[in-house]
Amino acid sequence: MRKFIKFSVLLLCSLMALCVSCSSSDGPSDDKEIPPTPPVNPGELYPWEENRTALLNSTDMVLIYGGGHHREPYNWDVDRISSYVTYKDKAGTEHWLFDAFLFLELKDTGNGGTNKTYTYENQEGLDAANQKDWKRLIDYYFASSTGLGALNRAISNAQKRLGTPKTKHRVVIAIPEPVTHKTPANENSTTVYWGNLDGHIMDFSIAQDRVDACKWYIDYVRSKFNEMQYQNIELAGFYWLAETAGTTRDIISKVGVYVNQFKYSFNWIPYRGAEGHDRWETLGFNNAYYQPNYFFNTEQSYAVLEETCKTAKRENLDMEFEFDYRVLANNSEHNIYYPRMKDYMKAFKTHQIWDTKRLAYYEGGGNLLSLKSSANEADQALYHEFCEFVITRPIRSK
């Protein structure tokens, strides 16, 4: 009997050790199936989805880039993201700033020291991200003390000073592009690289497999949002990362239908002249923000920026405001790019974009904070001018 008990104890200890070993691993290898982690039974809704009667709107959505190890700093903590939640004017009065936050990433380089580099979009020179990479990105967004968790806490801190905002702040999550070939630039590379769902090995030469991969991603985001139980933010929608319809036109509408069935908005930010920008509603998007690309193209005249504004109005597009580190006074190209950023404010007001359109804001991944933190008077003046541009928009009060 004692031998049996001793054997049983040893067996139990071995099993416990095996379980600890499994739980502490970095996750399944690339060639093993990642559980689909369904949020609820297919077709069922979470409580907030059941109670939602319409899509959630916002007026000013800032792009929050993160998840790639090439970014410095890597994480969005409470201190960092707080500068995107509120703004303190020259008189010391604090205001709510952006009302929506788009979390997205384009690539990752050297993930966790593995030196693996991959892309979340159809980008030459890099291999496409697989299922494990998609999951890792979501887990990055939903870490407890950074990303969405930091945003939720920053808003909670601000509420103690400003009171409860009229609506909860909105969150939009980017969907990686399900790139057909593992190596986008090589059409002879495999289309069977992403992973598998429910025992089915995904083949991205098949449109439905690409759609199903997106559905898995959307469901995993929904399940993580439910798990975290945030008090101050709402999951408002999803964003299509591919900036042109060229490589994904055959699946966009199906993904959009899936997003909309849960009362989430389907958002897009096509570049100027991108295929499909004039058919964004037909493609299945609820909101499309047009990129002028004026800031980056110094050969583009102010007249082209004005024409882009007219195009947006004619085609019922919202617009993107763009700038990056080159507007900072200590940058050698400041004198070139500083006036180009100012041109956006001028053109958007002249053509009633400022008054009537939703805006998305590309600031290069942290450069609004760089302006705010700068001791240079020109940077401080530009910071205040930009933030006043945002908080005084007439559309915010409607």
Short mmCIF file of N, CA and C in Angstrom, two decimals, residues 93-180:
data_model
loop_
_atom_site.label_atom_id
_atom_site.label_comp_id
_atom_site.label_asym_id
_atom_site.label_seq_id
_atom_site.Cartn_x
_atom_site.Cartn_y
_atom_site.Cartn_z
N THR A 93 -5.79 75.46 -18.08
CA THR A 93 -7.06 74.74 -18.08
C THR A 93 -6.92 73.43 -18.86
N GLU A 94 -7.38 72.35 -18.27
CA GLU A 94 -7.24 71.04 -18.89
C GLU A 94 -8.50 70.69 -19.69
N HIS A 95 -8.29 70.03 -20.84
CA HIS A 95 -9.39 69.66 -21.74
C HIS A 95 -9.21 68.21 -22.17
N TRP A 96 -10.32 67.54 -22.49
CA TRP A 96 -10.23 66.25 -23.17
C TRP A 96 -9.67 66.50 -24.57
N LEU A 97 -8.79 65.61 -25.03
CA LEU A 97 -8.15 65.80 -26.34
C LEU A 97 -8.77 64.84 -27.37
N PHE A 98 -8.13 63.74 -27.68
CA PHE A 98 -8.66 62.79 -28.66
C PHE A 98 -9.76 61.94 -28.03
N ASP A 99 -10.80 61.67 -28.81
CA ASP A 99 -11.89 60.86 -28.27
C ASP A 99 -11.87 59.42 -28.77
N ALA A 100 -10.92 59.09 -29.67
CA ALA A 100 -10.80 57.73 -30.17
C ALA A 100 -9.33 57.39 -30.39
N PHE A 101 -9.00 56.11 -30.23
CA PHE A 101 -7.61 55.65 -30.29
C PHE A 101 -7.55 54.41 -31.18
N LEU A 102 -6.80 54.53 -32.27
CA LEU A 102 -6.62 53.42 -33.20
C LEU A 102 -5.28 52.75 -32.89
N PHE A 103 -5.33 51.51 -32.43
CA PHE A 103 -4.12 50.75 -32.14
C PHE A 103 -3.76 49.91 -33.37
N LEU A 104 -2.52 50.09 -33.83
CA LEU A 104 -2.09 49.42 -35.07
C LEU A 104 -0.59 49.23 -35.08
N GLU A 105 -0.14 48.34 -35.96
CA GLU A 105 1.28 48.12 -36.21
C GLU A 105 1.46 47.62 -37.63
N LEU A 106 2.61 47.95 -38.21
CA LEU A 106 2.89 47.58 -39.60
C LEU A 106 3.84 46.39 -39.71
N LYS A 107 4.76 46.26 -38.75
CA LYS A 107 5.75 45.19 -38.81
C LYS A 107 6.35 44.99 -37.43
N ASP A 108 7.14 43.93 -37.30
CA ASP A 108 7.91 43.71 -36.07
C ASP A 108 9.29 43.25 -36.48
N THR A 109 10.28 43.71 -35.78
CA THR A 109 11.66 43.36 -36.10
C THR A 109 12.35 42.85 -34.84
N GLY A 110 12.89 41.65 -34.92
CA GLY A 110 13.64 41.10 -33.80
C GLY A 110 12.77 40.82 -32.59
N ASN A 111 11.64 40.16 -32.80
CA ASN A 111 10.69 39.91 -31.73
C ASN A 111 11.30 39.10 -30.60
N GLY A 112 11.40 39.73 -29.41
CA GLY A 112 11.88 39.02 -28.24
C GLY A 112 13.26 38.47 -28.37
N GLY A 113 14.09 39.09 -29.21
CA GLY A 113 15.47 38.64 -29.37
C GLY A 113 15.64 37.48 -30.35
N THR A 114 14.56 37.10 -31.05
CA THR A 114 14.66 35.98 -31.98
C THR A 114 15.17 36.41 -33.35
N ASN A 115 15.27 37.74 -33.55
CA ASN A 115 15.71 38.30 -34.83
C ASN A 115 14.76 37.96 -35.97
N LYS A 116 13.53 37.60 -35.62
CA LYS A 116 12.54 37.33 -36.65
C LYS A 116 11.88 38.64 -37.06
N THR A 117 11.86 38.92 -38.34
CA THR A 117 11.25 40.14 -38.85
C THR A 117 10.09 39.77 -39.76
N TYR A 118 8.95 40.40 -39.53
CA TYR A 118 7.78 40.07 -40.34
C TYR A 118 6.88 41.29 -40.46
N THR A 119 5.96 41.24 -41.41
CA THR A 119 5.09 42.36 -41.69
C THR A 119 3.63 41.99 -41.49
N TYR A 120 2.84 42.97 -41.07
CA TYR A 120 1.40 42.79 -40.92
C TYR A 120 0.63 43.29 -42.15
N GLU A 121 1.36 43.72 -43.16
CA GLU A 121 0.73 44.20 -44.39
C GLU A 121 1.53 43.67 -45.57
N ASN A 122 1.07 43.92 -46.76
CA ASN A 122 1.73 43.45 -47.97
C ASN A 122 2.93 44.35 -48.25
N GLN A 123 4.06 44.01 -47.65
CA GLN A 123 5.25 44.85 -47.69
C GLN A 123 6.43 44.05 -48.22
N GLU A 124 7.03 44.53 -49.28
CA GLU A 124 8.15 43.81 -49.88
C GLU A 124 9.34 43.78 -48.93
N GLY A 125 10.10 42.70 -49.02
CA GLY A 125 11.32 42.58 -48.23
C GLY A 125 11.14 41.88 -46.91
N LEU A 126 9.88 41.62 -46.50
CA LEU A 126 9.61 40.96 -45.22
C LEU A 126 8.64 39.81 -45.44
N ASP A 127 8.76 38.77 -44.64
CA ASP A 127 7.78 37.70 -44.66
C ASP A 127 6.52 38.15 -43.94
N ALA A 128 5.38 37.59 -44.31
CA ALA A 128 4.11 37.95 -43.70
C ALA A 128 3.97 37.32 -42.32
N ALA A 129 3.32 38.04 -41.43
CA ALA A 129 3.06 37.55 -40.08
C ALA A 129 2.12 36.35 -40.14
N ASN A 130 2.31 35.42 -39.21
CA ASN A 130 1.43 34.25 -39.16
C ASN A 130 0.47 34.36 -37.97
N GLN A 131 -0.27 33.30 -37.70
CA GLN A 131 -1.29 33.32 -36.66
C GLN A 131 -0.70 33.62 -35.28
N LYS A 132 0.43 33.03 -35.01
CA LYS A 132 1.07 33.26 -33.72
C LYS A 132 1.46 34.73 -33.58
N ASP A 133 1.93 35.34 -34.65
CA ASP A 133 2.30 36.75 -34.64
C ASP A 133 1.07 37.64 -34.44
N TRP A 134 -0.04 37.28 -35.09
CA TRP A 134 -1.29 38.04 -34.91
C TRP A 134 -1.73 37.99 -33.45
N LYS A 135 -1.66 36.81 -32.87
CA LYS A 135 -2.08 36.65 -31.47
C LYS A 135 -1.17 37.44 -30.54
N ARG A 136 0.12 37.41 -30.82
CA ARG A 136 1.08 38.16 -29.99
C ARG A 136 0.77 39.65 -30.02
N LEU A 137 0.37 40.17 -31.17
CA LEU A 137 0.04 41.59 -31.29
C LEU A 137 -1.18 41.94 -30.43
N ILE A 138 -2.21 41.10 -30.47
CA ILE A 138 -3.39 41.35 -29.64
C ILE A 138 -3.02 41.31 -28.16
N ASP A 139 -2.23 40.35 -27.77
CA ASP A 139 -1.83 40.24 -26.37
C ASP A 139 -1.02 41.47 -25.94
N TYR A 140 -0.26 42.03 -26.85
CA TYR A 140 0.48 43.27 -26.57
C TYR A 140 -0.50 44.41 -26.29
N TYR A 141 -1.52 44.56 -27.12
CA TYR A 141 -2.50 45.62 -26.92
C TYR A 141 -3.23 45.48 -25.59
N PHE A 142 -3.51 44.23 -25.20
CA PHE A 142 -4.35 43.99 -24.04
C PHE A 142 -3.56 43.63 -22.78
N ALA A 143 -2.28 43.97 -22.73
CA ALA A 143 -1.52 43.80 -21.50
C ALA A 143 -2.16 44.63 -20.40
N SER A 144 -2.05 44.19 -19.16
CA SER A 144 -2.81 44.80 -18.07
C SER A 144 -2.41 46.24 -17.77
N SER A 145 -1.13 46.57 -17.87
CA SER A 145 -0.68 47.90 -17.43
C SER A 145 -0.23 48.81 -18.57
N THR A 146 -0.29 48.32 -19.80
CA THR A 146 0.08 49.14 -20.95
C THR A 146 -1.01 49.03 -22.01
N GLY A 147 -0.85 49.76 -23.12
CA GLY A 147 -1.82 49.67 -24.20
C GLY A 147 -3.21 50.11 -23.76
N LEU A 148 -4.21 49.27 -24.01
CA LEU A 148 -5.58 49.60 -23.65
C LEU A 148 -5.75 49.76 -22.15
N GLY A 149 -5.02 48.94 -21.39
CA GLY A 149 -5.09 49.06 -19.94
C GLY A 149 -4.57 50.40 -19.46
N ALA A 150 -3.49 50.89 -20.06
CA ALA A 150 -2.94 52.20 -19.70
C ALA A 150 -3.90 53.31 -20.10
N LEU A 151 -4.53 53.17 -21.27
CA LEU A 151 -5.51 54.16 -21.71
C LEU A 151 -6.69 54.22 -20.75
N ASN A 152 -7.20 53.07 -20.35
CA ASN A 152 -8.32 53.02 -19.42
C ASN A 152 -7.97 53.72 -18.11
N ARG A 153 -6.75 53.47 -17.62
CA ARG A 153 -6.33 54.07 -16.35
C ARG A 153 -6.07 55.57 -16.49
N ALA A 154 -5.51 55.98 -17.63
CA ALA A 154 -5.26 57.41 -17.85
C ALA A 154 -6.57 58.19 -17.87
N ILE A 155 -7.60 57.62 -18.48
CA ILE A 155 -8.90 58.28 -18.51
C ILE A 155 -9.49 58.34 -17.11
N SER A 156 -9.33 57.27 -16.34
CA SER A 156 -9.82 57.26 -14.96
C SER A 156 -9.15 58.35 -14.14
N ASN A 157 -7.84 58.50 -14.32
CA ASN A 157 -7.12 59.56 -13.60
C ASN A 157 -7.63 60.94 -14.00
N ALA A 158 -7.87 61.14 -15.30
CA ALA A 158 -8.33 62.43 -15.79
C ALA A 158 -9.75 62.75 -15.31
N GLN A 159 -10.57 61.73 -15.14
CA GLN A 159 -11.94 61.95 -14.67
C GLN A 159 -11.97 62.56 -13.28
N LYS A 160 -10.98 62.27 -12.49
CA LYS A 160 -10.92 62.85 -11.14
C LYS A 160 -10.74 64.36 -11.20
N ARG A 161 -10.19 64.85 -12.31
CA ARG A 161 -9.96 66.29 -12.47
C ARG A 161 -11.03 66.95 -13.33
N LEU A 162 -11.50 66.23 -14.35
CA LEU A 162 -12.40 66.83 -15.34
C LEU A 162 -13.84 66.36 -15.23
N GLY A 163 -14.09 65.34 -14.44
CA GLY A 163 -15.41 64.75 -14.41
C GLY A 163 -15.58 63.73 -15.52
N THR A 164 -16.71 63.07 -15.54
CA THR A 164 -16.97 62.03 -16.53
C THR A 164 -17.26 62.64 -17.89
N PRO A 165 -16.58 62.18 -18.95
CA PRO A 165 -16.86 62.72 -20.30
C PRO A 165 -18.26 62.32 -20.75
N LYS A 166 -18.77 63.00 -21.77
CA LYS A 166 -20.13 62.74 -22.27
C LYS A 166 -20.27 61.30 -22.73
N THR A 167 -19.25 60.77 -23.35
CA THR A 167 -19.25 59.37 -23.79
C THR A 167 -17.92 58.73 -23.41
N LYS A 168 -17.91 57.42 -23.33
CA LYS A 168 -16.65 56.73 -23.11
C LYS A 168 -15.75 56.92 -24.33
N HIS A 169 -14.45 56.87 -24.10
CA HIS A 169 -13.52 56.99 -25.22
C HIS A 169 -13.59 55.71 -26.06
N ARG A 170 -13.42 55.89 -27.36
CA ARG A 170 -13.55 54.78 -28.31
C ARG A 170 -12.18 54.16 -28.61
N VAL A 171 -12.20 52.87 -28.85
CA VAL A 171 -11.00 52.13 -29.25
C VAL A 171 -11.28 51.41 -30.56
N VAL A 172 -10.35 51.51 -31.50
CA VAL A 172 -10.42 50.81 -32.78
C VAL A 172 -9.15 49.96 -32.90
N ILE A 173 -9.30 48.71 -33.31
CA ILE A 173 -8.17 47.79 -33.41
C ILE A 173 -7.94 47.43 -34.88
N ALA A 174 -6.69 47.53 -35.32
CA ALA A 174 -6.34 47.20 -36.70
C ALA A 174 -6.33 45.69 -36.92
N ILE A 175 -6.82 45.28 -38.08
CA ILE A 175 -6.78 43.88 -38.51
C ILE A 175 -5.59 43.71 -39.45
N PRO A 176 -4.63 42.85 -39.14
CA PRO A 176 -3.52 42.62 -40.07
C PRO A 176 -4.03 42.17 -41.43
N GLU A 177 -3.29 42.50 -42.45
CA GLU A 177 -3.67 42.05 -43.79
C GLU A 177 -3.33 40.57 -43.95
N PRO A 178 -4.30 39.74 -44.33
CA PRO A 178 -4.00 38.32 -44.59
C PRO A 178 -3.31 38.19 -45.94
N VAL A 179 -2.02 38.37 -45.95
CA VAL A 179 -1.23 38.39 -47.19
C VAL A 179 -1.24 37.00 -47.84
N THR A 180 -1.49 36.97 -49.12
CA THR A 180 -1.66 35.69 -49.82
C THR A 180 -0.42 34.81 -49.73
#
